[in-house]
C-alpha cells in the first residue's frame, strides 16, 4: 500500500480555550476600541444569541406549564442589558417573559433597552417574592442575568445578595447568562447558585470548566484575528447558526 | 470373515414404535374472520369518533362565524362614522376652495338620483396625502410611512441605529444563505460581491457582508463613495479587520464580474434616497449592474427603483430582501421575495396595520 507523499494530515483539533477575568476585559476593550464595534451592537448580538440558545434548550413544547412564562432577572450592568435584549427576543419567539429589574442603570444605553422592553408589553415586576413556591408555580424557568464577569464579587450587596439566596432555592431550572451570578469568573463556586444551563458569550470562562449542566456557546461575530490572537479555538458553528452546544 | 463383536446400531427389539407423520398445523390464535372483524370494528370505531369530532368542529366554526356576525354591526358602524366624517371634512374643504367660483353649489350630488351612493376610495381620500389612499388600497408601506416608522423606532422605542443595522444585516445574510446556499454556488470559491452605498442601506450591506464571511462565504466589498457617517465608517473598519477585500473601482467590463463572483449583493440605494439627486458614481454602478448575468440580491428596494412604483428599466434582481416591511415597489416583483427583521414591536405593527406574516421557529427571515 502506498501512502502518497502529499496526503493531508488530519488537523489536530486544539482544545477550546477558557478565558480568565482579565482576558475577558482585554478582549472586550479591543473589540470596542480597535474593531470599533459599538456596545449596542455587541449587546444586541449577545441577547439574540442567548434567546436562540434558550429556545434550543427549552423549546416551547417542552415547557410544563400552560403558559410559556419565564422570569428574567436583570442586574444593573452589561449582563442585565443582555438579559433585557434576550427577553425582548424571547417575546418575539412567542414566549412570555417577565422581567425583574431592581436597580435601573443610569446609563442611557441601558435605559434604551428598558424602553424597548416596556414597549413590547413585557411586564416588569416591582419586587421579587421571597416565597420560593410562588416562583416555582408561576414560571417555567428563570434566566439569571444579574452579575457578569466584570463585577467584583466583594461589592455584591443588597438587593442582589437576597436575590441570589432566593434563586439558590428555586426548583425550576435556571439558565445563566455568561457567568452564573455569584460565581467567581476564575473558579467554580461551591455554594453559589446551581444553574441547569449556562450560555457563554463569545468564549467560555474559566469557571465553566467544572460546570456539569448543558453548556452553550453563543455569539458568532468574533473576527478571525482576535480568535487567532487569543488562541480561542472556537468550535465550528453549524450552518448559519449563532449558537452551538459544547 | 470372523463374526465381528462390533456394537452395531440396530433398531430396538420389536421394531420402532409408530411414527406420527400427520401434518401438524396447529390451529391457534384468532381465526381469519375474527381478525377481519376486529379490523373492521376498529375502523368503524374510528369513523364514529371522526364523525363526532367533525360535528364538533362544525359547531366551533359556526360559533366563530356567529361571533363575527355579532361584531359586524359594530364594525360597520365604525366604518360608516369614519366615512361620514371624511365626507364632512371634504365638504367643508370644498366650500373653502370653491368659494370664489360663481354658481357653484357646495356638496351638490353628482348623480341624477336621490339615493345614497357609497363614495369611492379615491373620492374619500381625494384631499388627503396620497399615502393614505395608497395605504387603504394596497396596505404595503409607502416611502413616507417607511421613513416615519423608522424615525418612530429610533425616537420613541429608543432602538439604536447600530442595533437595527446589526439585526437587519444578520437577517439579510441568513436570507442569502437560504436562497443561495454554499453548495449551490457554481464557482470553485463561494465569492460574493457586495456593493454598498454611503447611506443606511450601505450600512446594512456592510453588516451583511461581515455575517456572510462568518457563514463561510468569501465576500468582497465595493463602496463607490466614502461616507461621512460614523456608523458606516465603523462597519467598514469591522469588515476590513475581518479580512474582507475592498475593491477600489468597479470594472465596467461586465464579463469580469460574471466570471469572478457567484452573486452580487446590491446595497447601494435605499428607500430614503431621492432619485433625482443620484449622480456619479452611482449611475455608472447601476449601469454596470443592469448588464450583469450573475444573480443580484437587493436589500430593501432594488437600487434605482422608486420606492413607491415598480420600475421597468432599473436593475432586475433575482432575490429581494425587504427590511422590516415590504415597500410598495415590491408589489409586482417577479423574483423571490423575503422579509427580514423580526423585531418590530407589536404596537408598531398594529399602528401601521402591517399584517406581517408569521415567522417560523426562531427564524429571522420569512419568504413572502
PDB file of C-alpha atoms in Angstrom, chain B residues 43-336:
ATOM      1  CA  UNK B  43     -62.271   1.208  11.580  1.00  0.00           C
ATOM      2  CA  UNK B  44     -65.914   1.652  12.422  1.00  0.00           C
ATOM      3  CA  UNK B  45     -64.942   2.948  15.828  1.00  0.00           C
ATOM      4  CA  UNK B  46     -62.501   5.337  14.211  1.00  0.00           C
ATOM      5  CA  UNK B  47     -65.076   6.605  11.794  1.00  0.00           C
ATOM      6  CA  UNK B  48     -67.552   7.155  14.592  1.00  0.00           C
ATOM      7  CA  UNK B  49     -65.024   9.223  16.528  1.00  0.00           C
ATOM      8  CA  UNK B  50     -64.132  11.139  13.397  1.00  0.00           C
ATOM      9  CA  UNK B  51     -67.734  11.986  12.609  1.00  0.00           C
ATOM     10  CA  UNK B  52     -68.264  13.153  16.162  1.00  0.00           C
ATOM     11  CA  UNK B  53     -65.210  15.368  16.022  1.00  0.00           C
ATOM     12  CA  UNK B  54     -66.234  16.762  12.637  1.00  0.00           C
ATOM     13  CA  UNK B  55     -69.598  17.684  14.068  1.00  0.00           C
ATOM     14  CA  UNK B  56     -67.840  19.393  16.937  1.00  0.00           C
ATOM     15  CA  UNK B  57     -65.569  21.269  14.526  1.00  0.00           C
ATOM     16  CA  UNK B  58     -68.558  22.399  12.575  1.00  0.00           C
ATOM     17  CA  UNK B  59     -70.140  23.674  15.765  1.00  0.00           C
ATOM     18  CA  UNK B  60     -66.954  25.583  16.602  1.00  0.00           C
ATOM     19  CA  UNK B  61     -66.785  27.012  13.107  1.00  0.00           C
ATOM     20  CA  UNK B  62     -70.368  28.136  13.356  1.00  0.00           C
ATOM     21  CA  UNK B  63     -69.558  29.759  16.663  1.00  0.00           C
ATOM     22  CA  UNK B  64     -66.722  31.709  15.098  1.00  0.00           C
ATOM     23  CA  UNK B  65     -68.945  32.833  12.265  1.00  0.00           C
ATOM     24  CA  UNK B  66     -71.631  33.886  14.681  1.00  0.00           C
ATOM     25  CA  UNK B  67     -69.105  35.876  16.670  1.00  0.00           C
ATOM     26  CA  UNK B  68     -68.156  37.688  13.510  1.00  0.00           C
ATOM     27  CA  UNK B  69     -71.785  38.313  12.695  1.00  0.00           C
ATOM     28  CA  UNK B  70     -72.347  39.662  16.168  1.00  0.00           C
ATOM     29  CA  UNK B  71     -69.438  42.062  15.778  1.00  0.00           C
ATOM     30  CA  UNK B  72     -70.375  43.144  12.308  1.00  0.00           C
ATOM     31  CA  UNK B  73     -72.805  45.935  13.211  1.00  0.00           C
ATOM     32  CA  UNK B  74     -70.197  47.485  15.463  1.00  0.00           C
ATOM     33  CA  UNK B  75     -67.501  47.346  12.824  1.00  0.00           C
ATOM     34  CA  UNK B  76     -69.832  48.586  10.135  1.00  0.00           C
ATOM     35  CA  UNK B  77     -70.974  51.443  12.357  1.00  0.00           C
ATOM     36  CA  UNK B  78     -67.389  52.500  12.951  1.00  0.00           C
ATOM     37  CA  UNK B  79     -66.622  52.359   9.256  1.00  0.00           C
ATOM     38  CA  UNK B  80     -69.752  54.370   8.465  1.00  0.00           C
ATOM     39  CA  UNK B  81     -68.873  57.020  11.002  1.00  0.00           C
ATOM     40  CA  UNK B  82     -65.383  57.264   9.604  1.00  0.00           C
ATOM     41  CA  UNK B  83     -66.724  57.630   6.072  1.00  0.00           C
ATOM     42  CA  UNK B  84     -69.238  60.259   7.065  1.00  0.00           C
ATOM     43  CA  UNK B  85     -66.636  62.214   8.969  1.00  0.00           C
ATOM     44  CA  UNK B  86     -64.337  62.219   5.973  1.00  0.00           C
ATOM     45  CA  UNK B  87     -67.171  63.289   3.692  1.00  0.00           C
ATOM     46  CA  UNK B  88     -67.969  66.125   6.065  1.00  0.00           C
ATOM     47  CA  UNK B  89     -64.353  67.252   6.075  1.00  0.00           C
ATOM     48  CA  UNK B  90     -64.249  67.063   2.289  1.00  0.00           C
ATOM     49  CA  UNK B  91     -67.409  69.131   2.139  1.00  0.00           C
ATOM     50  CA  UNK B  92     -66.007  71.871   4.306  1.00  0.00           C
ATOM     51  CA  UNK B  93     -62.775  71.858   2.348  1.00  0.00           C
ATOM     52  CA  UNK B  94     -64.741  72.122  -0.867  1.00  0.00           C
ATOM     53  CA  UNK B  95     -66.627  75.132   0.454  1.00  0.00           C
ATOM     54  CA  UNK B  96     -63.345  76.850   1.206  1.00  0.00           C
ATOM     55  CA  UNK B  97     -61.723  76.008  -2.102  1.00  0.00           C
ATOM     56  CA  UNK B  98     -64.638  76.860  -4.339  1.00  0.00           C
ATOM     57  CA  UNK B  99     -65.897  79.950  -2.571  1.00  0.00           C
ATOM     58  CA  UNK B 100     -64.871  82.256  -5.360  1.00  0.00           C
ATOM     59  CA  UNK B 101     -66.320  80.219  -8.173  1.00  0.00           C
ATOM     60  CA  UNK B 102     -69.661  81.667  -9.263  1.00  0.00           C
ATOM     61  CA  UNK B 103     -72.601  79.335  -9.471  1.00  0.00           C
ATOM     62  CA  UNK B 104     -71.002  76.508  -7.578  1.00  0.00           C
ATOM     63  CA  UNK B 105     -73.214  74.588  -5.251  1.00  0.00           C
ATOM     64  CA  UNK B 106     -71.166  73.041  -2.475  1.00  0.00           C
ATOM     65  CA  UNK B 107     -71.875  69.386  -1.924  1.00  0.00           C
ATOM     66  CA  UNK B 108     -74.041  69.059  -4.997  1.00  0.00           C
ATOM     67  CA  UNK B 109     -74.879  65.491  -5.834  1.00  0.00           C
ATOM     68  CA  UNK B 110     -73.039  64.376  -8.962  1.00  0.00           C
ATOM     69  CA  UNK B 111     -75.622  61.724  -9.709  1.00  0.00           C
ATOM     70  CA  UNK B 112     -79.106  62.226 -11.036  1.00  0.00           C
ATOM     71  CA  UNK B 113     -80.675  60.068  -8.341  1.00  0.00           C
ATOM     72  CA  UNK B 114     -81.543  60.795  -4.743  1.00  0.00           C
ATOM     73  CA  UNK B 115     -80.443  57.559  -3.193  1.00  0.00           C
ATOM     74  CA  UNK B 116     -77.252  57.223  -1.185  1.00  0.00           C
ATOM     75  CA  UNK B 117     -74.261  56.264  -3.312  1.00  0.00           C
ATOM     76  CA  UNK B 118     -71.282  54.900  -1.419  1.00  0.00           C
ATOM     77  CA  UNK B 119     -68.262  57.066  -2.019  1.00  0.00           C
ATOM     78  CA  UNK B 120     -65.268  55.592  -3.799  1.00  0.00           C
ATOM     79  CA  UNK B 121     -61.892  55.383  -2.075  1.00  0.00           C
ATOM     80  CA  UNK B 122     -60.463  57.946  -4.470  1.00  0.00           C
ATOM     81  CA  UNK B 123     -63.269  60.342  -3.654  1.00  0.00           C
ATOM     82  CA  UNK B 124     -62.897  59.974   0.099  1.00  0.00           C
ATOM     83  CA  UNK B 125     -59.134  60.344   0.184  1.00  0.00           C
ATOM     84  CA  UNK B 126     -59.057  62.955  -2.533  1.00  0.00           C
ATOM     85  CA  UNK B 127     -57.775  65.784  -0.423  1.00  0.00           C
ATOM     86  CA  UNK B 128     -55.543  63.756   1.829  1.00  0.00           C
ATOM     87  CA  UNK B 129     -51.914  62.919   1.270  1.00  0.00           C
ATOM     88  CA  UNK B 130     -51.571  60.299  -1.430  1.00  0.00           C
ATOM     89  CA  UNK B 131     -50.012  57.915   1.033  1.00  0.00           C
ATOM     90  CA  UNK B 132     -53.241  57.381   2.926  1.00  0.00           C
ATOM     91  CA  UNK B 133     -55.105  56.402  -0.180  1.00  0.00           C
ATOM     92  CA  UNK B 134     -52.350  54.067  -1.238  1.00  0.00           C
ATOM     93  CA  UNK B 135     -52.270  52.519   2.174  1.00  0.00           C
ATOM     94  CA  UNK B 136     -56.016  51.969   2.163  1.00  0.00           C
ATOM     95  CA  UNK B 137     -55.930  50.474  -1.271  1.00  0.00           C
ATOM     96  CA  UNK B 138     -52.858  48.316  -1.038  1.00  0.00           C
ATOM     97  CA  UNK B 139     -51.649  48.014   2.523  1.00  0.00           C
ATOM     98  CA  UNK B 140     -47.952  47.993   1.664  1.00  0.00           C
ATOM     99  CA  UNK B 141     -45.780  50.656   3.129  1.00  0.00           C
ATOM    100  CA  UNK B 142     -45.011  53.697   1.052  1.00  0.00           C
ATOM    101  CA  UNK B 143     -41.933  55.823   1.277  1.00  0.00           C
ATOM    102  CA  UNK B 144     -43.199  58.440   3.717  1.00  0.00           C
ATOM    103  CA  UNK B 145     -44.537  55.800   6.047  1.00  0.00           C
ATOM    104  CA  UNK B 146     -41.325  53.815   5.947  1.00  0.00           C
ATOM    105  CA  UNK B 147     -39.385  56.922   6.918  1.00  0.00           C
ATOM    106  CA  UNK B 148     -41.923  57.792   9.622  1.00  0.00           C
ATOM    107  CA  UNK B 149     -41.810  54.292  11.037  1.00  0.00           C
ATOM    108  CA  UNK B 150     -38.057  54.285  11.205  1.00  0.00           C
ATOM    109  CA  UNK B 151     -37.985  57.660  12.970  1.00  0.00           C
ATOM    110  CA  UNK B 152     -40.516  56.364  15.450  1.00  0.00           C
ATOM    111  CA  UNK B 153     -38.454  53.258  16.147  1.00  0.00           C
ATOM    112  CA  UNK B 154     -35.381  55.349  16.766  1.00  0.00           C
ATOM    113  CA  UNK B 155     -37.062  58.038  18.820  1.00  0.00           C
ATOM    114  CA  UNK B 156     -39.929  56.582  20.800  1.00  0.00           C
ATOM    115  CA  UNK B 157     -38.840  52.987  21.025  1.00  0.00           C
ATOM    116  CA  UNK B 158     -35.208  54.007  21.550  1.00  0.00           C
ATOM    117  CA  UNK B 159     -33.758  51.439  19.199  1.00  0.00           C
ATOM    118  CA  UNK B 160     -30.250  52.407  18.275  1.00  0.00           C
ATOM    119  CA  UNK B 161     -29.114  52.583  14.647  1.00  0.00           C
ATOM    120  CA  UNK B 162     -26.308  50.163  15.475  1.00  0.00           C
ATOM    121  CA  UNK B 163     -28.852  47.674  16.775  1.00  0.00           C
ATOM    122  CA  UNK B 164     -31.166  47.955  13.784  1.00  0.00           C
ATOM    123  CA  UNK B 165     -28.316  47.732  11.287  1.00  0.00           C
ATOM    124  CA  UNK B 166     -26.854  44.700  13.019  1.00  0.00           C
ATOM    125  CA  UNK B 167     -30.148  42.821  13.185  1.00  0.00           C
ATOM    126  CA  UNK B 168     -31.071  43.659   9.598  1.00  0.00           C
ATOM    127  CA  UNK B 169     -27.593  42.756   8.294  1.00  0.00           C
ATOM    128  CA  UNK B 170     -27.716  39.407  10.100  1.00  0.00           C
ATOM    129  CA  UNK B 171     -31.198  38.705   8.790  1.00  0.00           C
ATOM    130  CA  UNK B 172     -30.180  39.575   5.209  1.00  0.00           C
ATOM    131  CA  UNK B 173     -27.181  37.260   5.407  1.00  0.00           C
ATOM    132  CA  UNK B 174     -29.453  34.459   6.649  1.00  0.00           C
ATOM    133  CA  UNK B 175     -31.853  35.045   3.759  1.00  0.00           C
ATOM    134  CA  UNK B 176     -28.995  34.952   1.258  1.00  0.00           C
ATOM    135  CA  UNK B 177     -27.715  31.733   2.824  1.00  0.00           C
ATOM    136  CA  UNK B 178     -31.188  30.239   2.475  1.00  0.00           C
ATOM    137  CA  UNK B 179     -31.666  31.117  -1.183  1.00  0.00           C
ATOM    138  CA  UNK B 180     -28.077  30.645  -2.339  1.00  0.00           C
ATOM    139  CA  UNK B 181     -26.611  28.006  -0.009  1.00  0.00           C
ATOM    140  CA  UNK B 182     -22.884  27.346  -0.195  1.00  0.00           C
ATOM    141  CA  UNK B 183     -23.411  24.086  -2.051  1.00  0.00           C
ATOM    142  CA  UNK B 184     -25.412  25.730  -4.829  1.00  0.00           C
ATOM    143  CA  UNK B 185     -22.741  28.203  -5.896  1.00  0.00           C
ATOM    144  CA  UNK B 186     -21.170  27.147  -9.158  1.00  0.00           C
ATOM    145  CA  UNK B 187     -17.697  28.572  -8.972  1.00  0.00           C
ATOM    146  CA  UNK B 188     -14.973  26.877  -7.002  1.00  0.00           C
ATOM    147  CA  UNK B 189     -14.804  29.649  -4.413  1.00  0.00           C
ATOM    148  CA  UNK B 190     -18.020  30.966  -2.815  1.00  0.00           C
ATOM    149  CA  UNK B 191     -17.249  34.560  -3.833  1.00  0.00           C
ATOM    150  CA  UNK B 192     -19.851  37.283  -3.440  1.00  0.00           C
ATOM    151  CA  UNK B 193     -19.580  40.943  -4.451  1.00  0.00           C
ATOM    152  CA  UNK B 194     -21.262  43.364  -2.049  1.00  0.00           C
ATOM    153  CA  UNK B 195     -21.793  46.877  -3.402  1.00  0.00           C
ATOM    154  CA  UNK B 196     -22.530  49.332  -0.561  1.00  0.00           C
ATOM    155  CA  UNK B 197     -23.738  52.887  -0.867  1.00  0.00           C
ATOM    156  CA  UNK B 198     -22.974  55.609   1.675  1.00  0.00           C
ATOM    157  CA  UNK B 199     -26.338  55.674   3.460  1.00  0.00           C
ATOM    158  CA  UNK B 200     -28.219  53.358   5.790  1.00  0.00           C
ATOM    159  CA  UNK B 201     -28.697  50.816   3.010  1.00  0.00           C
ATOM    160  CA  UNK B 202     -24.934  50.639   2.669  1.00  0.00           C
ATOM    161  CA  UNK B 203     -24.510  50.125   6.418  1.00  0.00           C
ATOM    162  CA  UNK B 204     -26.872  47.163   6.293  1.00  0.00           C
ATOM    163  CA  UNK B 205     -24.892  45.863   3.304  1.00  0.00           C
ATOM    164  CA  UNK B 206     -21.631  46.055   5.285  1.00  0.00           C
ATOM    165  CA  UNK B 207     -23.114  44.222   8.281  1.00  0.00           C
ATOM    166  CA  UNK B 208     -24.497  41.621   5.873  1.00  0.00           C
ATOM    167  CA  UNK B 209     -21.051  41.164   4.298  1.00  0.00           C
ATOM    168  CA  UNK B 210     -19.495  40.613   7.716  1.00  0.00           C
ATOM    169  CA  UNK B 211     -22.025  37.948   8.598  1.00  0.00           C
ATOM    170  CA  UNK B 212     -21.599  36.273   5.205  1.00  0.00           C
ATOM    171  CA  UNK B 213     -17.893  35.967   5.979  1.00  0.00           C
ATOM    172  CA  UNK B 214     -18.779  34.182   9.223  1.00  0.00           C
ATOM    173  CA  UNK B 215     -21.066  31.875   7.263  1.00  0.00           C
ATOM    174  CA  UNK B 216     -18.017  30.853   5.222  1.00  0.00           C
ATOM    175  CA  UNK B 217     -18.752  32.813   2.065  1.00  0.00           C
ATOM    176  CA  UNK B 218     -15.951  34.949   0.596  1.00  0.00           C
ATOM    177  CA  UNK B 219     -17.431  38.432   0.190  1.00  0.00           C
ATOM    178  CA  UNK B 220     -15.669  41.348  -1.487  1.00  0.00           C
ATOM    179  CA  UNK B 221     -16.894  44.829  -0.700  1.00  0.00           C
ATOM    180  CA  UNK B 222     -17.088  47.770  -3.096  1.00  0.00           C
ATOM    181  CA  UNK B 223     -18.042  51.223  -1.798  1.00  0.00           C
ATOM    182  CA  UNK B 224     -18.319  53.735  -4.632  1.00  0.00           C
ATOM    183  CA  UNK B 225     -18.313  56.755  -2.334  1.00  0.00           C
ATOM    184  CA  UNK B 226     -16.753  57.395   1.060  1.00  0.00           C
ATOM    185  CA  UNK B 227     -19.358  58.024   3.722  1.00  0.00           C
ATOM    186  CA  UNK B 228     -19.243  60.661   6.399  1.00  0.00           C
ATOM    187  CA  UNK B 229     -21.489  58.606   8.651  1.00  0.00           C
ATOM    188  CA  UNK B 230     -19.653  57.353  11.754  1.00  0.00           C
ATOM    189  CA  UNK B 231     -21.588  54.098  11.880  1.00  0.00           C
ATOM    190  CA  UNK B 232     -20.725  53.442   8.226  1.00  0.00           C
ATOM    191  CA  UNK B 233     -17.033  54.024   8.923  1.00  0.00           C
ATOM    192  CA  UNK B 234     -17.126  51.744  11.980  1.00  0.00           C
ATOM    193  CA  UNK B 235     -18.744  48.972   9.990  1.00  0.00           C
ATOM    194  CA  UNK B 236     -16.182  49.389   7.215  1.00  0.00           C
ATOM    195  CA  UNK B 237     -13.400  49.032   9.766  1.00  0.00           C
ATOM    196  CA  UNK B 238     -15.001  45.875  11.138  1.00  0.00           C
ATOM    197  CA  UNK B 239     -15.175  44.462   7.632  1.00  0.00           C
ATOM    198  CA  UNK B 240     -11.532  45.331   6.955  1.00  0.00           C
ATOM    199  CA  UNK B 241     -10.474  43.619  10.183  1.00  0.00           C
ATOM    200  CA  UNK B 242     -12.430  40.536   9.131  1.00  0.00           C
ATOM    201  CA  UNK B 243     -10.083  40.314   6.143  1.00  0.00           C
ATOM    202  CA  UNK B 244     -12.699  41.260   3.602  1.00  0.00           C
ATOM    203  CA  UNK B 245     -11.048  42.630   0.442  1.00  0.00           C
ATOM    204  CA  UNK B 246     -12.188  46.059  -0.691  1.00  0.00           C
ATOM    205  CA  UNK B 247     -12.297  46.938  -4.375  1.00  0.00           C
ATOM    206  CA  UNK B 248     -11.079  50.372  -5.343  1.00  0.00           C
ATOM    207  CA  UNK B 249     -13.106  50.520  -8.530  1.00  0.00           C
ATOM    208  CA  UNK B 250     -15.854  48.531 -10.157  1.00  0.00           C
ATOM    209  CA  UNK B 251     -14.795  47.145 -13.528  1.00  0.00           C
ATOM    210  CA  UNK B 252     -17.162  48.300 -16.226  1.00  0.00           C
ATOM    211  CA  UNK B 253     -16.459  45.084 -18.122  1.00  0.00           C
ATOM    212  CA  UNK B 254     -19.479  43.078 -17.050  1.00  0.00           C
ATOM    213  CA  UNK B 255     -17.908  39.765 -18.050  1.00  0.00           C
ATOM    214  CA  UNK B 256     -15.175  40.207 -15.450  1.00  0.00           C
ATOM    215  CA  UNK B 257     -17.758  40.449 -12.713  1.00  0.00           C
ATOM    216  CA  UNK B 258     -19.699  37.493 -14.062  1.00  0.00           C
ATOM    217  CA  UNK B 259     -16.565  35.364 -14.052  1.00  0.00           C
ATOM    218  CA  UNK B 260     -15.243  36.358 -10.673  1.00  0.00           C
ATOM    219  CA  UNK B 261     -18.346  36.361  -8.499  1.00  0.00           C
ATOM    220  CA  UNK B 262     -21.218  33.969  -7.943  1.00  0.00           C
ATOM    221  CA  UNK B 263     -23.653  36.672  -6.980  1.00  0.00           C
ATOM    222  CA  UNK B 264     -23.847  40.381  -6.325  1.00  0.00           C
ATOM    223  CA  UNK B 265     -25.490  41.986  -3.292  1.00  0.00           C
ATOM    224  CA  UNK B 266     -26.884  45.393  -4.138  1.00  0.00           C
ATOM    225  CA  UNK B 267     -26.949  47.689  -1.092  1.00  0.00           C
ATOM    226  CA  UNK B 268     -26.378  50.907  -2.973  1.00  0.00           C
ATOM    227  CA  UNK B 269     -29.548  52.963  -2.616  1.00  0.00           C
ATOM    228  CA  UNK B 270     -32.335  52.587  -0.151  1.00  0.00           C
ATOM    229  CA  UNK B 271     -35.895  53.860   0.082  1.00  0.00           C
ATOM    230  CA  UNK B 272     -34.787  57.105   1.687  1.00  0.00           C
ATOM    231  CA  UNK B 273     -32.708  58.329  -1.260  1.00  0.00           C
ATOM    232  CA  UNK B 274     -34.107  60.938  -3.539  1.00  0.00           C
ATOM    233  CA  UNK B 275     -33.897  59.582  -7.050  1.00  0.00           C
ATOM    234  CA  UNK B 276     -33.288  62.947  -8.657  1.00  0.00           C
ATOM    235  CA  UNK B 277     -30.153  63.551  -6.662  1.00  0.00           C
ATOM    236  CA  UNK B 278     -28.457  60.316  -7.709  1.00  0.00           C
ATOM    237  CA  UNK B 279     -25.358  61.270  -9.615  1.00  0.00           C
ATOM    238  CA  UNK B 280     -21.986  59.745 -10.365  1.00  0.00           C
ATOM    239  CA  UNK B 281     -20.631  57.351  -9.370  1.00  0.00           C
ATOM    240  CA  UNK B 282     -23.929  55.620  -8.696  1.00  0.00           C
ATOM    241  CA  UNK B 283     -25.393  55.925 -12.156  1.00  0.00           C
ATOM    242  CA  UNK B 284     -22.315  54.201 -13.551  1.00  0.00           C
ATOM    243  CA  UNK B 285     -22.574  51.446 -10.942  1.00  0.00           C
ATOM    244  CA  UNK B 286     -26.246  50.921 -11.668  1.00  0.00           C
ATOM    245  CA  UNK B 287     -25.487  50.798 -15.371  1.00  0.00           C
ATOM    246  CA  UNK B 288     -22.971  48.029 -14.813  1.00  0.00           C
ATOM    247  CA  UNK B 289     -25.331  46.118 -12.519  1.00  0.00           C
ATOM    248  CA  UNK B 290     -28.064  46.269 -15.097  1.00  0.00           C
ATOM    249  CA  UNK B 291     -25.978  44.339 -17.562  1.00  0.00           C
ATOM    250  CA  UNK B 292     -24.921  41.565 -15.178  1.00  0.00           C
ATOM    251  CA  UNK B 293     -25.723  37.912 -15.705  1.00  0.00           C
ATOM    252  CA  UNK B 294     -24.819  36.872 -12.178  1.00  0.00           C
ATOM    253  CA  UNK B 295     -27.846  36.897  -9.862  1.00  0.00           C
ATOM    254  CA  UNK B 296     -28.396  40.112  -7.949  1.00  0.00           C
ATOM    255  CA  UNK B 297     -29.718  40.263  -4.389  1.00  0.00           C
ATOM    256  CA  UNK B 298     -31.206  43.635  -3.493  1.00  0.00           C
ATOM    257  CA  UNK B 299     -31.537  44.873   0.068  1.00  0.00           C
ATOM    258  CA  UNK B 300     -34.805  46.644   0.892  1.00  0.00           C
ATOM    259  CA  UNK B 301     -35.512  48.044  -2.572  1.00  0.00           C
ATOM    260  CA  UNK B 302     -33.657  47.453  -5.821  1.00  0.00           C
ATOM    261  CA  UNK B 303     -31.333  50.418  -6.259  1.00  0.00           C
ATOM    262  CA  UNK B 304     -32.633  52.856  -8.775  1.00  0.00           C
ATOM    263  CA  UNK B 305     -36.262  51.899  -8.283  1.00  0.00           C
ATOM    264  CA  UNK B 306     -38.663  54.412  -6.846  1.00  0.00           C
ATOM    265  CA  UNK B 307     -39.877  53.177  -3.503  1.00  0.00           C
ATOM    266  CA  UNK B 308     -43.499  53.554  -4.477  1.00  0.00           C
ATOM    267  CA  UNK B 309     -43.681  52.252  -8.001  1.00  0.00           C
ATOM    268  CA  UNK B 310     -42.049  49.363  -9.733  1.00  0.00           C
ATOM    269  CA  UNK B 311     -39.566  50.251 -12.385  1.00  0.00           C
ATOM    270  CA  UNK B 312     -39.206  48.545 -15.700  1.00  0.00           C
ATOM    271  CA  UNK B 313     -35.778  49.752 -16.747  1.00  0.00           C
ATOM    272  CA  UNK B 314     -33.925  49.541 -13.481  1.00  0.00           C
ATOM    273  CA  UNK B 315     -31.877  46.590 -12.319  1.00  0.00           C
ATOM    274  CA  UNK B 316     -33.758  43.324 -12.067  1.00  0.00           C
ATOM    275  CA  UNK B 317     -32.681  41.322  -9.033  1.00  0.00           C
ATOM    276  CA  UNK B 318     -33.242  37.607  -8.585  1.00  0.00           C
ATOM    277  CA  UNK B 319     -33.904  37.994  -4.866  1.00  0.00           C
ATOM    278  CA  UNK B 320     -35.322  40.949  -2.966  1.00  0.00           C
ATOM    279  CA  UNK B 321     -34.878  41.074   0.803  1.00  0.00           C
ATOM    280  CA  UNK B 322     -37.250  43.631   2.299  1.00  0.00           C
ATOM    281  CA  UNK B 323     -36.117  45.107   5.601  1.00  0.00           C
ATOM    282  CA  UNK B 324     -38.789  45.204   8.314  1.00  0.00           C
ATOM    283  CA  UNK B 325     -41.704  45.675   5.899  1.00  0.00           C
ATOM    284  CA  UNK B 326     -42.145  45.280   2.160  1.00  0.00           C
ATOM    285  CA  UNK B 327     -42.203  48.521   0.214  1.00  0.00           C
ATOM    286  CA  UNK B 328     -44.795  49.437  -2.343  1.00  0.00           C
ATOM    287  CA  UNK B 329     -42.484  48.851  -5.282  1.00  0.00           C
ATOM    288  CA  UNK B 330     -42.318  45.166  -4.350  1.00  0.00           C
ATOM    289  CA  UNK B 331     -45.955  44.635  -5.278  1.00  0.00           C
ATOM    290  CA  UNK B 332     -45.131  43.484  -8.759  1.00  0.00           C
ATOM    291  CA  UNK B 333     -41.724  41.980  -8.074  1.00  0.00           C
ATOM    292  CA  UNK B 334     -41.360  38.753 -10.022  1.00  0.00           C
ATOM    293  CA  UNK B 335     -38.404  37.101  -8.254  1.00  0.00           C
ATOM    294  CA  UNK B 336     -38.007  35.586  -4.781  1.00  0.00           C
TER     295      UNK B 336
END
